[in-house]
Amino acid sequence: MSETFTMYTTPWCGYCQRLKGQLGREGIVFEEVDIEQHPDAAKLVEHVNDGNQTVPTLVYADGSAHTNPSLVQIKAKLSALA
């Protein structure tokens, strides 16, 4: 299964760690990008979040984004994209 979205994270983000665990238990595959290691990714996150580097930020194939979404919100979005 290919990635269904990209999750922008930082290593110290507790919300990111929790969400990654939930997604793993559900078998949802995604690409992860550490914004501290990738300045262009940090700029994208800032653009999506009104200048803030808020993580986790998810960007889907259709270009839409979720900031700190719940597992329910992610599943609903993925169903809509299917």
mmCIF file of N, CA, C and O in Angstrom:
data_model
loop_
_atom_site.group_PDB
_atom_site.id
_atom_site.type_symbol
_atom_site.label_atom_id
_atom_site.label_comp_id
_atom_site.label_asym_id
_atom_site.label_seq_id
_atom_site.Cartn_x
_atom_site.Cartn_y
_atom_site.Cartn_z
ATOM 1 N N MET A 1 0.852 -1.182 0.000
ATOM 2 C CA MET A 1 0.000 0.000 0.000
ATOM 3 C C MET A 1 0.893 1.240 0.000
ATOM 4 O O MET A 1 1.842 1.339 0.757
ATOM 5 N N SER A 2 0.594 2.198 -0.836
ATOM 6 C CA SER A 2 1.389 3.424 -0.893
ATOM 7 C C SER A 2 0.900 4.414 0.164
ATOM 8 O O SER A 2 -0.169 4.256 0.745
ATOM 9 N N GLU A 3 1.698 5.439 0.375
ATOM 10 C CA GLU A 3 1.348 6.444 1.365
ATOM 11 C C GLU A 3 0.062 7.155 0.971
ATOM 12 O O GLU A 3 -0.176 7.424 -0.193
ATOM 13 N N THR A 4 -0.755 7.455 1.969
ATOM 14 C CA THR A 4 -2.027 8.113 1.716
ATOM 15 C C THR A 4 -1.965 9.611 1.988
ATOM 16 O O THR A 4 -2.826 10.351 1.555
ATOM 17 N N PHE A 5 -0.915 10.048 2.721
ATOM 18 C CA PHE A 5 -0.707 11.458 3.016
ATOM 19 C C PHE A 5 0.698 11.626 3.557
ATOM 20 O O PHE A 5 1.386 10.646 3.865
ATOM 21 N N THR A 6 1.103 12.873 3.698
ATOM 22 C CA THR A 6 2.383 13.187 4.323
ATOM 23 C C THR A 6 2.106 13.831 5.670
ATOM 24 O O THR A 6 1.288 14.749 5.766
ATOM 25 N N MET A 7 2.773 13.337 6.708
ATOM 26 C CA MET A 7 2.649 13.917 8.044
ATOM 27 C C MET A 7 3.934 14.670 8.350
ATOM 28 O O MET A 7 5.025 14.096 8.337
ATOM 29 N N TYR A 8 3.797 15.954 8.615
ATOM 30 C CA TYR A 8 4.922 16.794 8.988
ATOM 31 C C TYR A 8 5.003 16.811 10.515
ATOM 32 O O TYR A 8 3.993 17.069 11.192
ATOM 33 N N THR A 9 6.190 16.501 11.045
ATOM 34 C CA THR A 9 6.369 16.290 12.475
ATOM 35 C C THR A 9 7.663 16.925 12.963
ATOM 36 O O THR A 9 8.445 17.462 12.180
ATOM 37 N N THR A 10 7.890 16.809 14.273
ATOM 38 C CA THR A 10 9.187 17.044 14.901
ATOM 39 C C THR A 10 9.416 15.865 15.848
ATOM 40 O O THR A 10 8.461 15.237 16.296
ATOM 41 N N PRO A 11 10.672 15.570 16.177
ATOM 42 C CA PRO A 11 10.950 14.424 17.051
ATOM 43 C C PRO A 11 10.419 14.592 18.474
ATOM 44 O O PRO A 11 10.135 13.623 19.152
ATOM 45 N N TRP A 12 10.277 15.834 18.926
ATOM 46 C CA TRP A 12 9.868 16.092 20.306
ATOM 47 C C TRP A 12 8.363 16.281 20.484
ATOM 48 O O TRP A 12 7.882 16.477 21.601
ATOM 49 N N CYS A 13 7.600 16.198 19.414
ATOM 50 C CA CYS A 13 6.150 16.463 19.458
ATOM 51 C C CYS A 13 5.381 15.251 19.998
ATOM 52 O O CYS A 13 5.300 14.217 19.346
ATOM 53 N N GLY A 14 4.823 15.397 21.177
ATOM 54 C CA GLY A 14 4.028 14.324 21.780
ATOM 55 C C GLY A 14 2.781 14.004 20.990
ATOM 56 O O GLY A 14 2.388 12.828 20.874
ATOM 57 N N TYR A 15 2.120 15.016 20.432
ATOM 58 C CA TYR A 15 0.927 14.785 19.617
ATOM 59 C C TYR A 15 1.276 13.964 18.375
ATOM 60 O O TYR A 15 0.514 13.104 17.947
ATOM 61 N N CYS A 16 2.450 14.245 17.806
ATOM 62 C CA CYS A 16 2.910 13.496 16.627
ATOM 63 C C CYS A 16 3.120 12.027 16.989
ATOM 64 O O CYS A 16 2.688 11.131 16.248
ATOM 65 N N GLN A 17 3.791 11.789 18.103
ATOM 66 C CA GLN A 17 4.068 10.413 18.526
ATOM 67 C C GLN A 17 2.768 9.643 18.763
ATOM 68 O O GLN A 17 2.629 8.490 18.351
ATOM 69 N N ARG A 18 1.818 10.279 19.434
ATOM 70 C CA ARG A 18 0.534 9.623 19.711
ATOM 71 C C ARG A 18 -0.190 9.292 18.416
ATOM 72 O O ARG A 18 -0.674 8.167 18.227
ATOM 73 N N LEU A 19 -0.247 10.246 17.492
ATOM 74 C CA LEU A 19 -0.958 10.028 16.241
ATOM 75 C C LEU A 19 -0.277 8.955 15.398
ATOM 76 O O LEU A 19 -0.946 8.109 14.805
ATOM 77 N N LYS A 20 1.048 8.951 15.360
ATOM 78 C CA LYS A 20 1.769 7.917 14.610
ATOM 79 C C LYS A 20 1.444 6.530 15.166
ATOM 80 O O LYS A 20 1.263 5.581 14.400
ATOM 81 N N GLY A 21 1.352 6.413 16.481
ATOM 82 C CA GLY A 21 0.989 5.131 17.095
ATOM 83 C C GLY A 21 -0.412 4.696 16.711
ATOM 84 O O GLY A 21 -0.645 3.527 16.381
ATOM 85 N N GLN A 22 -1.355 5.628 16.747
ATOM 86 C CA GLN A 22 -2.739 5.314 16.371
ATOM 87 C C GLN A 22 -2.821 4.877 14.914
ATOM 88 O O GLN A 22 -3.495 3.889 14.586
ATOM 89 N N LEU A 23 -2.137 5.591 14.037
ATOM 90 C CA LEU A 23 -2.159 5.257 12.616
ATOM 91 C C LEU A 23 -1.518 3.890 12.375
ATOM 92 O O LEU A 23 -2.019 3.096 11.570
ATOM 93 N N GLY A 24 -0.437 3.603 13.081
ATOM 94 C CA GLY A 24 0.221 2.315 12.953
ATOM 95 C C GLY A 24 -0.688 1.172 13.363
ATOM 96 O O GLY A 24 -0.753 0.140 12.682
ATOM 97 N N ARG A 25 -1.407 1.346 14.465
ATOM 98 C CA ARG A 25 -2.342 0.307 14.919
ATOM 99 C C ARG A 25 -3.467 0.081 13.920
ATOM 100 O O ARG A 25 -4.006 -1.014 13.820
ATOM 101 N N GLU A 26 -3.825 1.122 13.176
ATOM 102 C CA GLU A 26 -4.894 1.018 12.180
ATOM 103 C C GLU A 26 -4.370 0.547 10.821
ATOM 104 O O GLU A 26 -5.158 0.332 9.902
ATOM 105 N N GLY A 27 -3.061 0.432 10.688
ATOM 106 C CA GLY A 27 -2.476 0.004 9.412
ATOM 107 C C GLY A 27 -2.518 1.070 8.334
ATOM 108 O O GLY A 27 -2.443 0.764 7.143
ATOM 109 N N ILE A 28 -2.617 2.332 8.737
ATOM 110 C CA ILE A 28 -2.657 3.441 7.788
ATOM 111 C C ILE A 28 -1.225 3.860 7.477
ATOM 112 O O ILE A 28 -0.457 4.214 8.375
ATOM 113 N N VAL A 29 -0.873 3.804 6.201
ATOM 114 C CA VAL A 29 0.485 4.095 5.746
ATOM 115 C C VAL A 29 0.594 5.567 5.367
ATOM 116 O O VAL A 29 -0.311 6.122 4.747
ATOM 117 N N PHE A 30 1.710 6.186 5.748
ATOM 118 C CA PHE A 30 1.914 7.594 5.441
ATOM 119 C C PHE A 30 3.404 7.869 5.337
ATOM 120 O O PHE A 30 4.231 7.084 5.801
ATOM 121 N N GLU A 31 3.729 8.994 4.734
ATOM 122 C CA GLU A 31 5.111 9.462 4.693
ATOM 123 C C GLU A 31 5.292 10.454 5.833
ATOM 124 O O GLU A 31 4.417 11.282 6.087
ATOM 125 N N GLU A 32 6.427 10.388 6.515
ATOM 126 C CA GLU A 32 6.718 11.316 7.596
ATOM 127 C C GLU A 32 7.885 12.214 7.212
ATOM 128 O O GLU A 32 8.884 11.740 6.670
ATOM 129 N N VAL A 33 7.749 13.517 7.485
ATOM 130 C CA VAL A 33 8.812 14.480 7.214
ATOM 131 C C VAL A 33 9.044 15.298 8.479
ATOM 132 O O VAL A 33 8.123 15.914 9.013
ATOM 133 N N ASP A 34 10.285 15.287 8.958
ATOM 134 C CA ASP A 34 10.695 16.060 10.123
ATOM 135 C C ASP A 34 10.997 17.486 9.658
ATOM 136 O O ASP A 34 11.958 17.717 8.924
ATOM 137 N N ILE A 35 10.188 18.446 10.105
ATOM 138 C CA ILE A 35 10.365 19.820 9.633
ATOM 139 C C ILE A 35 11.639 20.464 10.177
ATOM 140 O O ILE A 35 12.091 21.468 9.636
ATOM 141 N N GLU A 36 12.227 19.900 11.225
ATOM 142 C CA GLU A 36 13.485 20.434 11.726
ATOM 143 C C GLU A 36 14.654 20.049 10.816
ATOM 144 O O GLU A 36 15.691 20.703 10.837
ATOM 145 N N GLN A 37 14.490 19.001 10.038
ATOM 146 C CA GLN A 37 15.533 18.535 9.126
ATOM 147 C C GLN A 37 15.336 19.041 7.699
ATOM 148 O O GLN A 37 16.243 18.952 6.883
ATOM 149 N N HIS A 38 14.138 19.551 7.405
ATOM 150 C CA HIS A 38 13.796 19.959 6.040
ATOM 151 C C HIS A 38 13.178 21.367 6.061
ATOM 152 O O HIS A 38 11.976 21.512 6.265
ATOM 153 N N PRO A 39 13.981 22.397 5.844
ATOM 154 C CA PRO A 39 13.487 23.777 5.892
ATOM 155 C C PRO A 39 12.323 24.057 4.935
ATOM 156 O O PRO A 39 11.420 24.828 5.273
ATOM 157 N N ASP A 40 12.318 23.436 3.759
ATOM 158 C CA ASP A 40 11.205 23.647 2.834
ATOM 159 C C ASP A 40 9.911 23.094 3.405
ATOM 160 O O ASP A 40 8.837 23.676 3.208
ATOM 161 N N ALA A 41 10.002 21.990 4.113
ATOM 162 C CA ALA A 41 8.820 21.404 4.751
ATOM 163 C C ALA A 41 8.318 22.321 5.864
ATOM 164 O O ALA A 41 7.106 22.503 6.025
ATOM 165 N N ALA A 42 9.238 22.909 6.609
ATOM 166 C CA ALA A 42 8.847 23.839 7.669
ATOM 167 C C ALA A 42 8.101 25.033 7.075
ATOM 168 O O ALA A 42 7.098 25.491 7.629
ATOM 169 N N LYS A 43 8.556 25.511 5.929
ATOM 170 C CA LYS A 43 7.875 26.632 5.263
ATOM 171 C C LYS A 43 6.481 26.235 4.804
ATOM 172 O O LYS A 43 5.536 27.018 4.911
ATOM 173 N N LEU A 44 6.341 25.004 4.307
ATOM 174 C CA LEU A 44 5.021 24.527 3.890
ATOM 175 C C LEU A 44 4.071 24.474 5.087
ATOM 176 O O LEU A 44 2.920 24.919 5.000
ATOM 177 N N VAL A 45 4.553 23.961 6.213
ATOM 178 C CA VAL A 45 3.735 23.887 7.427
ATOM 179 C C VAL A 45 3.338 25.293 7.880
ATOM 180 O O VAL A 45 2.179 25.529 8.246
ATOM 181 N N GLU A 46 4.265 26.226 7.830
ATOM 182 C CA GLU A 46 3.938 27.616 8.181
ATOM 183 C C GLU A 46 2.862 28.173 7.260
ATOM 184 O O GLU A 46 1.941 28.862 7.713
ATOM 185 N N HIS A 47 2.967 27.896 5.973
ATOM 186 C CA HIS A 47 1.985 28.388 5.005
ATOM 187 C C HIS A 47 0.586 27.851 5.317
ATOM 188 O O HIS A 47 -0.396 28.599 5.288
ATOM 189 N N VAL A 48 0.505 26.582 5.630
ATOM 190 C CA VAL A 48 -0.782 25.936 5.918
ATOM 191 C C VAL A 48 -1.381 26.439 7.234
ATOM 192 O O VAL A 48 -2.595 26.486 7.383
ATOM 193 N N ASN A 49 -0.515 26.839 8.175
ATOM 194 C CA ASN A 49 -0.956 27.178 9.530
ATOM 195 C C ASN A 49 -0.766 28.656 9.884
ATOM 196 O O ASN A 49 -0.402 28.990 11.007
ATOM 197 N N ASP A 50 -1.026 29.533 8.930
ATOM 198 C CA ASP A 50 -0.996 30.977 9.183
ATOM 199 C C ASP A 50 0.300 31.444 9.841
ATOM 200 O O ASP A 50 0.288 32.247 10.776
ATOM 201 N N GLY A 51 1.429 30.923 9.357
ATOM 202 C CA GLY A 51 2.731 31.356 9.844
ATOM 203 C C GLY A 51 3.281 30.558 11.007
ATOM 204 O O GLY A 51 4.392 30.816 11.464
ATOM 205 N N ASN A 52 2.524 29.590 11.513
ATOM 206 C CA ASN A 52 2.969 28.792 12.654
ATOM 207 C C ASN A 52 3.492 27.433 12.214
ATOM 208 O O ASN A 52 2.954 26.824 11.291
ATOM 209 N N GLN A 53 4.502 26.943 12.897
ATOM 210 C CA GLN A 53 5.035 25.607 12.632
ATOM 211 C C GLN A 53 4.334 24.599 13.541
ATOM 212 O O GLN A 53 4.936 23.970 14.405
ATOM 213 N N THR A 54 3.033 24.441 13.332
ATOM 214 C CA THR A 54 2.220 23.559 14.154
ATOM 215 C C THR A 54 2.259 22.148 13.583
ATOM 216 O O THR A 54 1.972 21.948 12.406
ATOM 217 N N VAL A 55 2.613 21.196 14.441
ATOM 218 C CA VAL A 55 2.651 19.791 14.042
ATOM 219 C C VAL A 55 1.861 18.964 15.055
ATOM 220 O O VAL A 55 1.732 19.385 16.199
ATOM 221 N N PRO A 56 1.310 17.844 14.624
ATOM 222 C CA PRO A 56 1.386 17.279 13.287
ATOM 223 C C PRO A 56 0.487 18.023 12.306
ATOM 224 O O PRO A 56 -0.635 18.404 12.633
ATOM 225 N N THR A 57 1.012 18.224 11.124
ATOM 226 C CA THR A 57 0.240 18.738 10.000
ATOM 227 C C THR A 57 0.257 17.664 8.927
ATOM 228 O O THR A 57 1.316 17.172 8.569
ATOM 229 N N LEU A 58 -0.919 17.297 8.444
ATOM 230 C CA LEU A 58 -1.051 16.284 7.398
ATOM 231 C C LEU A 58 -1.463 16.959 6.106
ATOM 232 O O LEU A 58 -2.339 17.823 6.120
ATOM 233 N N VAL A 59 -0.821 16.578 5.010
ATOM 234 C CA VAL A 59 -1.188 17.083 3.688
ATOM 235 C C VAL A 59 -1.528 15.872 2.829
ATOM 236 O O VAL A 59 -0.743 14.937 2.711
ATOM 237 N N TYR A 60 -2.724 15.906 2.253
ATOM 238 C CA TYR A 60 -3.251 14.800 1.460
ATOM 239 C C TYR A 60 -2.944 15.005 -0.022
ATOM 240 O O TYR A 60 -2.571 16.090 -0.449
ATOM 241 N N ALA A 61 -3.165 13.957 -0.789
ATOM 242 C CA ALA A 61 -2.870 13.979 -2.227
ATOM 243 C C ALA A 61 -3.653 15.068 -2.959
ATOM 244 O O ALA A 61 -3.188 15.599 -3.966
ATOM 245 N N ASP A 62 -4.824 15.436 -2.456
ATOM 246 C CA ASP A 62 -5.622 16.470 -3.118
ATOM 247 C C ASP A 62 -5.184 17.886 -2.742
ATOM 248 O O ASP A 62 -5.784 18.867 -3.163
ATOM 249 N N GLY A 63 -4.132 17.990 -1.908
ATOM 250 C CA GLY A 63 -3.614 19.291 -1.506
ATOM 251 C C GLY A 63 -4.225 19.857 -0.242
ATOM 252 O O GLY A 63 -3.754 20.863 0.279
ATOM 253 N N SER A 64 -5.261 19.227 0.271
ATOM 254 C CA SER A 64 -5.879 19.708 1.508
ATOM 255 C C SER A 64 -5.007 19.316 2.697
ATOM 256 O O SER A 64 -4.152 18.437 2.601
ATOM 257 N N ALA A 65 -5.240 19.979 3.828
ATOM 258 C CA ALA A 65 -4.415 19.736 5.010
ATOM 259 C C ALA A 65 -5.268 19.666 6.268
ATOM 260 O O ALA A 65 -6.363 20.241 6.329
ATOM 261 N N HIS A 66 -4.748 18.951 7.249
ATOM 262 C CA HIS A 66 -5.317 18.875 8.597
ATOM 263 C C HIS A 66 -4.194 19.209 9.573
ATOM 264 O O HIS A 66 -3.080 18.704 9.417
ATOM 265 N N THR A 67 -4.499 19.993 10.577
ATOM 266 C CA THR A 67 -3.529 20.277 11.628
ATOM 267 C C THR A 67 -4.001 19.628 12.912
ATOM 268 O O THR A 67 -5.126 19.868 13.357
ATOM 269 N N ASN A 68 -3.145 18.783 13.477
ATOM 270 C CA ASN A 68 -3.430 18.042 14.702
ATOM 271 C C ASN A 68 -4.805 17.365 14.647
ATOM 272 O O ASN A 68 -5.613 17.528 15.550
ATOM 273 N N PRO A 69 -5.052 16.578 13.590
ATOM 274 C CA PRO A 69 -6.370 15.950 13.457
ATOM 275 C C PRO A 69 -6.502 14.727 14.355
ATOM 276 O O PRO A 69 -5.504 14.138 14.794
ATOM 277 N N SER A 70 -7.744 14.351 14.592
ATOM 278 C CA SER A 70 -8.021 13.102 15.306
ATOM 279 C C SER A 70 -7.975 11.953 14.301
ATOM 280 O O SER A 70 -8.061 12.155 13.082
ATOM 281 N N LEU A 71 -7.874 10.742 14.810
ATOM 282 C CA LEU A 71 -7.900 9.563 13.956
ATOM 283 C C LEU A 71 -9.222 9.490 13.184
ATOM 284 O O LEU A 71 -9.236 9.143 12.000
ATOM 285 N N VAL A 72 -10.306 9.864 13.817
ATOM 286 C CA VAL A 72 -11.627 9.870 13.163
ATOM 287 C C VAL A 72 -11.631 10.825 11.976
ATOM 288 O O VAL A 72 -12.134 10.495 10.901
ATOM 289 N N GLN A 73 -11.062 12.015 12.148
ATOM 290 C CA GLN A 73 -11.001 12.982 11.047
ATOM 291 C C GLN A 73 -10.166 12.447 9.887
ATOM 292 O O GLN A 73 -10.536 12.627 8.726
ATOM 293 N N ILE A 74 -9.068 11.805 10.207
ATOM 294 C CA ILE A 74 -8.202 11.252 9.156
ATOM 295 C C ILE A 74 -8.922 10.151 8.396
ATOM 296 O O ILE A 74 -8.912 10.127 7.163
ATOM 297 N N LYS A 75 -9.570 9.244 9.116
ATOM 298 C CA LYS A 75 -10.288 8.160 8.457
ATOM 299 C C LYS A 75 -11.400 8.693 7.559
ATOM 300 O O LYS A 75 -11.608 8.193 6.457
ATOM 301 N N ALA A 76 -12.104 9.719 8.021
ATOM 302 C CA ALA A 76 -13.178 10.308 7.210
ATOM 303 C C ALA A 76 -12.602 10.936 5.940
ATOM 304 O O ALA A 76 -13.161 10.770 4.853
ATOM 305 N N LYS A 77 -11.479 11.614 6.057
ATOM 306 C CA LYS A 77 -10.843 12.232 4.887
ATOM 307 C C LYS A 77 -10.382 11.176 3.909
ATOM 308 O O LYS A 77 -10.584 11.302 2.685
ATOM 309 N N LEU A 78 -9.752 10.119 4.413
ATOM 310 C CA LEU A 78 -9.271 9.056 3.524
ATOM 311 C C LEU A 78 -10.431 8.362 2.820
ATOM 312 O O LEU A 78 -10.316 7.993 1.642
ATOM 313 N N SER A 79 -11.559 8.195 3.507
ATOM 314 C CA SER A 79 -12.747 7.605 2.871
ATOM 315 C C SER A 79 -13.263 8.491 1.756
ATOM 316 O O SER A 79 -13.681 8.013 0.703
ATOM 317 N N ALA A 80 -13.238 9.805 1.988
ATOM 318 C CA ALA A 80 -13.707 10.753 0.972
ATOM 319 C C ALA A 80 -12.792 10.751 -0.245
ATOM 320 O O ALA A 80 -13.256 11.008 -1.368
ATOM 321 N N LEU A 81 -11.501 10.489 -0.045
ATOM 322 C CA LEU A 81 -10.543 10.488 -1.148
ATOM 323 C C LEU A 81 -10.576 9.182 -1.957
ATOM 324 O O LEU A 81 -10.093 9.145 -3.068
ATOM 325 N N ALA A 82 -11.103 8.131 -1.327
ATOM 326 C CA ALA A 82 -11.083 6.806 -1.980
ATOM 327 C C ALA A 82 -12.025 6.719 -3.165
ATOM 328 O O ALA A 82 -12.904 7.434 -3.370
#
